[in-house]
Structures are given as C-alpha cells and as structure tokens.
Amino acid sequence: MSDILGPDQTDTALDGTAFSHLGDVLLGSYSTQDFAASVRLLDAVAVLADELNHHPDVRVGYGTIEFELSSHDVDGVTQRDVDLALRIQQVADDQGAESE
C-alpha cells in the first residue's frame, strides 16, 4: 500500500508547477491557446498516464484544462500523484501551456 502524503510532504516537489495540494487531491490548471490545444495536451497526458497506469480526472474547456490527481485506492495523495503531476508539468511546458 502507498503512503498518503500531506501538503507538507508535496509542496516542495510541486513548487514551480501548476499543481497545488488541496485536501486529498492535487489540482493543476492550465491555459492553452484554444480548445484544440487543450485536447492535444490531454492526448499527451493520456499516453503517459497509461504508461504509469495512473489516470487523472480531467476537465477540458476552451483554452483551459484542469487535472485532478488522487490515488483512489488509498483515498489520498501518494507519490504516484506527485510523479504524474511533475510529468504533466513537463508536457504542459513543452506544449506552451501556462499555469493558472
């Protein structure tokens, strides 16, 4: 079983990313050029989420995309979520998405 992490354990790792530790989830929001750019970011994240076998909840809108990460098996944030958040940030940076 994975250990549940608190904000005091994730804040340093998430510094400089779009992600914040809020309650039992990591939440990250990005602005993109348009709806198609949001979907392209989602497509790239879907590939890495499948690779990691850890999948975010996602909201996509015109020029916005929001990722919510949580380890449902333990009802909280684990290192898997932090790792995925950092990978999402790399992809977002590569695609020119801006942290909100």
mmCIF file with all atom_site columns, C-alpha atoms in Angstrom:
data_model
loop_
_atom_site.group_PDB
_atom_site.id
_atom_site.type_symbol
_atom_site.label_atom_id
_atom_site.label_alt_id
_atom_site.label_comp_id
_atom_site.label_asym_id
_atom_site.label_entity_id
_atom_site.label_seq_id
_atom_site.pdbx_PDB_ins_code
_atom_site.Cartn_x
_atom_site.Cartn_y
_atom_site.Cartn_z
_atom_site.occupancy
_atom_site.B_iso_or_equiv
_atom_site.pdbx_formal_charge
_atom_site.auth_seq_id
_atom_site.auth_comp_id
_atom_site.auth_asym_id
_atom_site.auth_atom_id
_atom_site.pdbx_PDB_model_num
ATOM 1   C CA . MET A 1 1   ? 0.000   0.000  0.000   1.00 0.00 ? 1   MET A CA 1
ATOM 2   C CA . SER A 1 2   ? 1.191   3.521  -0.769  1.00 0.00 ? 2   SER A CA 1
ATOM 3   C CA . ASP A 1 3   ? 1.655   6.086  1.968   1.00 0.00 ? 3   ASP A CA 1
ATOM 4   C CA . ILE A 1 4   ? -0.704  9.054  1.907   1.00 0.00 ? 4   ILE A CA 1
ATOM 5   C CA . LEU A 1 5   ? 1.172   12.349 1.645   1.00 0.00 ? 5   LEU A CA 1
ATOM 6   C CA . GLY A 1 6   ? 0.175   15.661 3.178   1.00 0.00 ? 6   GLY A CA 1
ATOM 7   C CA . PRO A 1 7   ? 0.764   19.129 1.749   1.00 0.00 ? 7   PRO A CA 1
ATOM 8   C CA . ASP A 1 8   ? 3.895   19.494 3.882   1.00 0.00 ? 8   ASP A CA 1
ATOM 9   C CA . GLN A 1 9   ? 5.323   16.499 2.012   1.00 0.00 ? 9   GLN A CA 1
ATOM 10  C CA . THR A 1 10  ? 4.354   17.627 -1.503  1.00 0.00 ? 10  THR A CA 1
ATOM 11  C CA . ASP A 1 11  ? 4.743   21.419 -1.525  1.00 0.00 ? 11  ASP A CA 1
ATOM 12  C CA . THR A 1 12  ? 8.486   21.418 -2.248  1.00 0.00 ? 12  THR A CA 1
ATOM 13  C CA . ALA A 1 13  ? 8.186   18.876 -5.070  1.00 0.00 ? 13  ALA A CA 1
ATOM 14  C CA . LEU A 1 14  ? 5.287   20.792 -6.642  1.00 0.00 ? 14  LEU A CA 1
ATOM 15  C CA . ASP A 1 15  ? 6.917   24.220 -6.330  1.00 0.00 ? 15  ASP A CA 1
ATOM 16  C CA . GLY A 1 16  ? 7.035   25.876 -9.745  1.00 0.00 ? 16  GLY A CA 1
ATOM 17  C CA . THR A 1 17  ? 4.275   23.688 -11.161 1.00 0.00 ? 17  THR A CA 1
ATOM 18  C CA . ALA A 1 18  ? 0.589   24.361 -11.761 1.00 0.00 ? 18  ALA A CA 1
ATOM 19  C CA . PHE A 1 19  ? -0.291  21.851 -9.047  1.00 0.00 ? 19  PHE A CA 1
ATOM 20  C CA . SER A 1 20  ? -1.480  22.541 -5.512  1.00 0.00 ? 20  SER A CA 1
ATOM 21  C CA . HIS A 1 21  ? -2.264  20.021 -2.810  1.00 0.00 ? 21  HIS A CA 1
ATOM 22  C CA . LEU A 1 22  ? -5.862  20.696 -1.808  1.00 0.00 ? 22  LEU A CA 1
ATOM 23  C CA . GLY A 1 23  ? -7.410  18.286 0.667   1.00 0.00 ? 23  GLY A CA 1
ATOM 24  C CA . ASP A 1 24  ? -6.972  14.781 -0.678  1.00 0.00 ? 24  ASP A CA 1
ATOM 25  C CA . VAL A 1 25  ? -6.103  15.749 -4.295  1.00 0.00 ? 25  VAL A CA 1
ATOM 26  C CA . LEU A 1 26  ? -3.503  17.535 -6.373  1.00 0.00 ? 26  LEU A CA 1
ATOM 27  C CA . LEU A 1 27  ? -5.140  20.114 -8.610  1.00 0.00 ? 27  LEU A CA 1
ATOM 28  C CA . GLY A 1 28  ? -3.443  21.698 -11.604 1.00 0.00 ? 28  GLY A CA 1
ATOM 29  C CA . SER A 1 29  ? -4.934  24.117 -14.136 1.00 0.00 ? 29  SER A CA 1
ATOM 30  C CA . TYR A 1 30  ? -3.511  25.376 -17.407 1.00 0.00 ? 30  TYR A CA 1
ATOM 31  C CA . SER A 1 31  ? -4.424  27.967 -20.010 1.00 0.00 ? 31  SER A CA 1
ATOM 32  C CA . THR A 1 32  ? -3.944  26.971 -23.627 1.00 0.00 ? 32  THR A CA 1
ATOM 33  C CA . GLN A 1 33  ? -4.331  28.753 -26.945 1.00 0.00 ? 33  GLN A CA 1
ATOM 34  C CA . ASP A 1 34  ? -7.685  27.178 -27.712 1.00 0.00 ? 34  ASP A CA 1
ATOM 35  C CA . PHE A 1 35  ? -9.794  24.051 -27.308 1.00 0.00 ? 35  PHE A CA 1
ATOM 36  C CA . ALA A 1 36  ? -7.663  22.039 -29.749 1.00 0.00 ? 36  ALA A CA 1
ATOM 37  C CA . ALA A 1 37  ? -4.514  22.872 -27.752 1.00 0.00 ? 37  ALA A CA 1
ATOM 38  C CA . SER A 1 38  ? -6.223  21.659 -24.571 1.00 0.00 ? 38  SER A CA 1
ATOM 39  C CA . VAL A 1 39  ? -7.127  18.405 -26.287 1.00 0.00 ? 39  VAL A CA 1
ATOM 40  C CA . ARG A 1 40  ? -3.550  17.983 -27.597 1.00 0.00 ? 40  ARG A CA 1
ATOM 41  C CA . LEU A 1 41  ? -2.277  18.365 -24.048 1.00 0.00 ? 41  LEU A CA 1
ATOM 42  C CA . LEU A 1 42  ? -4.826  15.827 -22.864 1.00 0.00 ? 42  LEU A CA 1
ATOM 43  C CA . ASP A 1 43  ? -3.756  13.406 -25.615 1.00 0.00 ? 43  ASP A CA 1
ATOM 44  C CA . ALA A 1 44  ? -0.121  13.620 -24.497 1.00 0.00 ? 44  ALA A CA 1
ATOM 45  C CA . VAL A 1 45  ? -1.060  13.200 -20.834 1.00 0.00 ? 45  VAL A CA 1
ATOM 46  C CA . ALA A 1 46  ? -3.240  10.195 -21.685 1.00 0.00 ? 46  ALA A CA 1
ATOM 47  C CA . VAL A 1 47  ? -0.221  8.405  -23.143 1.00 0.00 ? 47  VAL A CA 1
ATOM 48  C CA . LEU A 1 48  ? 1.941   8.953  -20.070 1.00 0.00 ? 48  LEU A CA 1
ATOM 49  C CA . ALA A 1 49  ? -0.942  8.159  -17.698 1.00 0.00 ? 49  ALA A CA 1
ATOM 50  C CA . ASP A 1 50  ? -1.335  4.809  -19.448 1.00 0.00 ? 50  ASP A CA 1
ATOM 51  C CA . GLU A 1 51  ? 2.435   4.231  -19.171 1.00 0.00 ? 51  GLU A CA 1
ATOM 52  C CA . LEU A 1 52  ? 2.263   4.909  -15.425 1.00 0.00 ? 52  LEU A CA 1
ATOM 53  C CA . ASN A 1 53  ? -1.076  3.091  -15.019 1.00 0.00 ? 53  ASN A CA 1
ATOM 54  C CA . HIS A 1 54  ? -2.292  6.090  -13.036 1.00 0.00 ? 54  HIS A CA 1
ATOM 55  C CA . HIS A 1 55  ? -5.044  8.236  -14.512 1.00 0.00 ? 55  HIS A CA 1
ATOM 56  C CA . PRO A 1 56  ? -6.166  11.771 -13.637 1.00 0.00 ? 56  PRO A CA 1
ATOM 57  C CA . ASP A 1 57  ? -9.645  13.196 -13.611 1.00 0.00 ? 57  ASP A CA 1
ATOM 58  C CA . VAL A 1 58  ? -9.742  15.886 -16.293 1.00 0.00 ? 58  VAL A CA 1
ATOM 59  C CA . ARG A 1 59  ? -11.894 18.881 -17.216 1.00 0.00 ? 59  ARG A CA 1
ATOM 60  C CA . VAL A 1 60  ? -11.379 20.388 -20.668 1.00 0.00 ? 60  VAL A CA 1
ATOM 61  C CA . GLY A 1 61  ? -12.742 23.693 -21.864 1.00 0.00 ? 61  GLY A CA 1
ATOM 62  C CA . TYR A 1 62  ? -12.000 26.322 -24.454 1.00 0.00 ? 62  TYR A CA 1
ATOM 63  C CA . GLY A 1 63  ? -8.431  27.321 -23.684 1.00 0.00 ? 63  GLY A CA 1
ATOM 64  C CA . THR A 1 64  ? -8.355  25.579 -20.314 1.00 0.00 ? 64  THR A CA 1
ATOM 65  C CA . ILE A 1 65  ? -7.584  22.169 -18.924 1.00 0.00 ? 65  ILE A CA 1
ATOM 66  C CA . GLU A 1 66  ? -7.643  21.040 -15.312 1.00 0.00 ? 66  GLU A CA 1
ATOM 67  C CA . PHE A 1 67  ? -6.140  17.866 -13.859 1.00 0.00 ? 67  PHE A CA 1
ATOM 68  C CA . GLU A 1 68  ? -7.157  16.358 -10.541 1.00 0.00 ? 68  GLU A CA 1
ATOM 69  C CA . LEU A 1 69  ? -4.851  13.659 -9.193  1.00 0.00 ? 69  LEU A CA 1
ATOM 70  C CA . SER A 1 70  ? -5.603  11.285 -6.347  1.00 0.00 ? 70  SER A CA 1
ATOM 71  C CA . SER A 1 71  ? -4.843  7.676  -5.520  1.00 0.00 ? 71  SER A CA 1
ATOM 72  C CA . HIS A 1 72  ? -8.346  6.276  -5.227  1.00 0.00 ? 72  HIS A CA 1
ATOM 73  C CA . ASP A 1 73  ? -7.121  3.032  -3.702  1.00 0.00 ? 73  ASP A CA 1
ATOM 74  C CA . VAL A 1 74  ? -5.996  4.918  -0.566  1.00 0.00 ? 74  VAL A CA 1
ATOM 75  C CA . ASP A 1 75  ? -8.294  7.961  -0.813  1.00 0.00 ? 75  ASP A CA 1
ATOM 76  C CA . GLY A 1 76  ? -5.484  10.479 -0.847  1.00 0.00 ? 76  GLY A CA 1
ATOM 77  C CA . VAL A 1 77  ? -2.351  11.797 -2.480  1.00 0.00 ? 77  VAL A CA 1
ATOM 78  C CA . THR A 1 78  ? 0.614   9.448  -2.910  1.00 0.00 ? 78  THR A CA 1
ATOM 79  C CA . GLN A 1 79  ? 3.992   9.613  -4.588  1.00 0.00 ? 79  GLN A CA 1
ATOM 80  C CA . ARG A 1 80  ? 2.289   8.301  -7.762  1.00 0.00 ? 80  ARG A CA 1
ATOM 81  C CA . ASP A 1 81  ? 0.280   11.523 -7.905  1.00 0.00 ? 81  ASP A CA 1
ATOM 82  C CA . VAL A 1 82  ? 3.324   13.717 -7.380  1.00 0.00 ? 82  VAL A CA 1
ATOM 83  C CA . ASP A 1 83  ? 5.209   11.825 -10.097 1.00 0.00 ? 83  ASP A CA 1
ATOM 84  C CA . LEU A 1 84  ? 2.322   12.211 -12.534 1.00 0.00 ? 84  LEU A CA 1
ATOM 85  C CA . ALA A 1 85  ? 1.942   15.914 -11.694 1.00 0.00 ? 85  ALA A CA 1
ATOM 86  C CA . LEU A 1 86  ? 5.613   16.509 -12.475 1.00 0.00 ? 86  LEU A CA 1
ATOM 87  C CA . ARG A 1 87  ? 5.323   14.645 -15.770 1.00 0.00 ? 87  ARG A CA 1
ATOM 88  C CA . ILE A 1 88  ? 2.172   16.588 -16.696 1.00 0.00 ? 88  ILE A CA 1
ATOM 89  C CA . GLN A 1 89  ? 4.012   19.829 -15.969 1.00 0.00 ? 89  GLN A CA 1
ATOM 90  C CA . GLN A 1 90  ? 6.828   18.784 -18.327 1.00 0.00 ? 90  GLN A CA 1
ATOM 91  C CA . VAL A 1 91  ? 4.359   18.059 -21.112 1.00 0.00 ? 91  VAL A CA 1
ATOM 92  C CA . ALA A 1 92  ? 2.486   21.314 -20.473 1.00 0.00 ? 92  ALA A CA 1
ATOM 93  C CA . ASP A 1 93  ? 5.756   23.256 -20.600 1.00 0.00 ? 93  ASP A CA 1
ATOM 94  C CA . ASP A 1 94  ? 6.750   21.521 -23.842 1.00 0.00 ? 94  ASP A CA 1
ATOM 95  C CA . GLN A 1 95  ? 3.408   22.463 -25.392 1.00 0.00 ? 95  GLN A CA 1
ATOM 96  C CA . GLY A 1 96  ? 3.419   26.061 -24.188 1.00 0.00 ? 96  GLY A CA 1
ATOM 97  C CA . ALA A 1 97  ? 0.504   25.736 -21.756 1.00 0.00 ? 97  ALA A CA 1
ATOM 98  C CA . GLU A 1 98  ? 0.516   28.344 -18.980 1.00 0.00 ? 98  GLU A CA 1
ATOM 99  C CA . SER A 1 99  ? -0.107  27.554 -15.328 1.00 0.00 ? 99  SER A CA 1
ATOM 100 C CA . GLU A 1 100 ? -3.223  29.216 -13.985 1.00 0.00 ? 100 GLU A CA 1
#
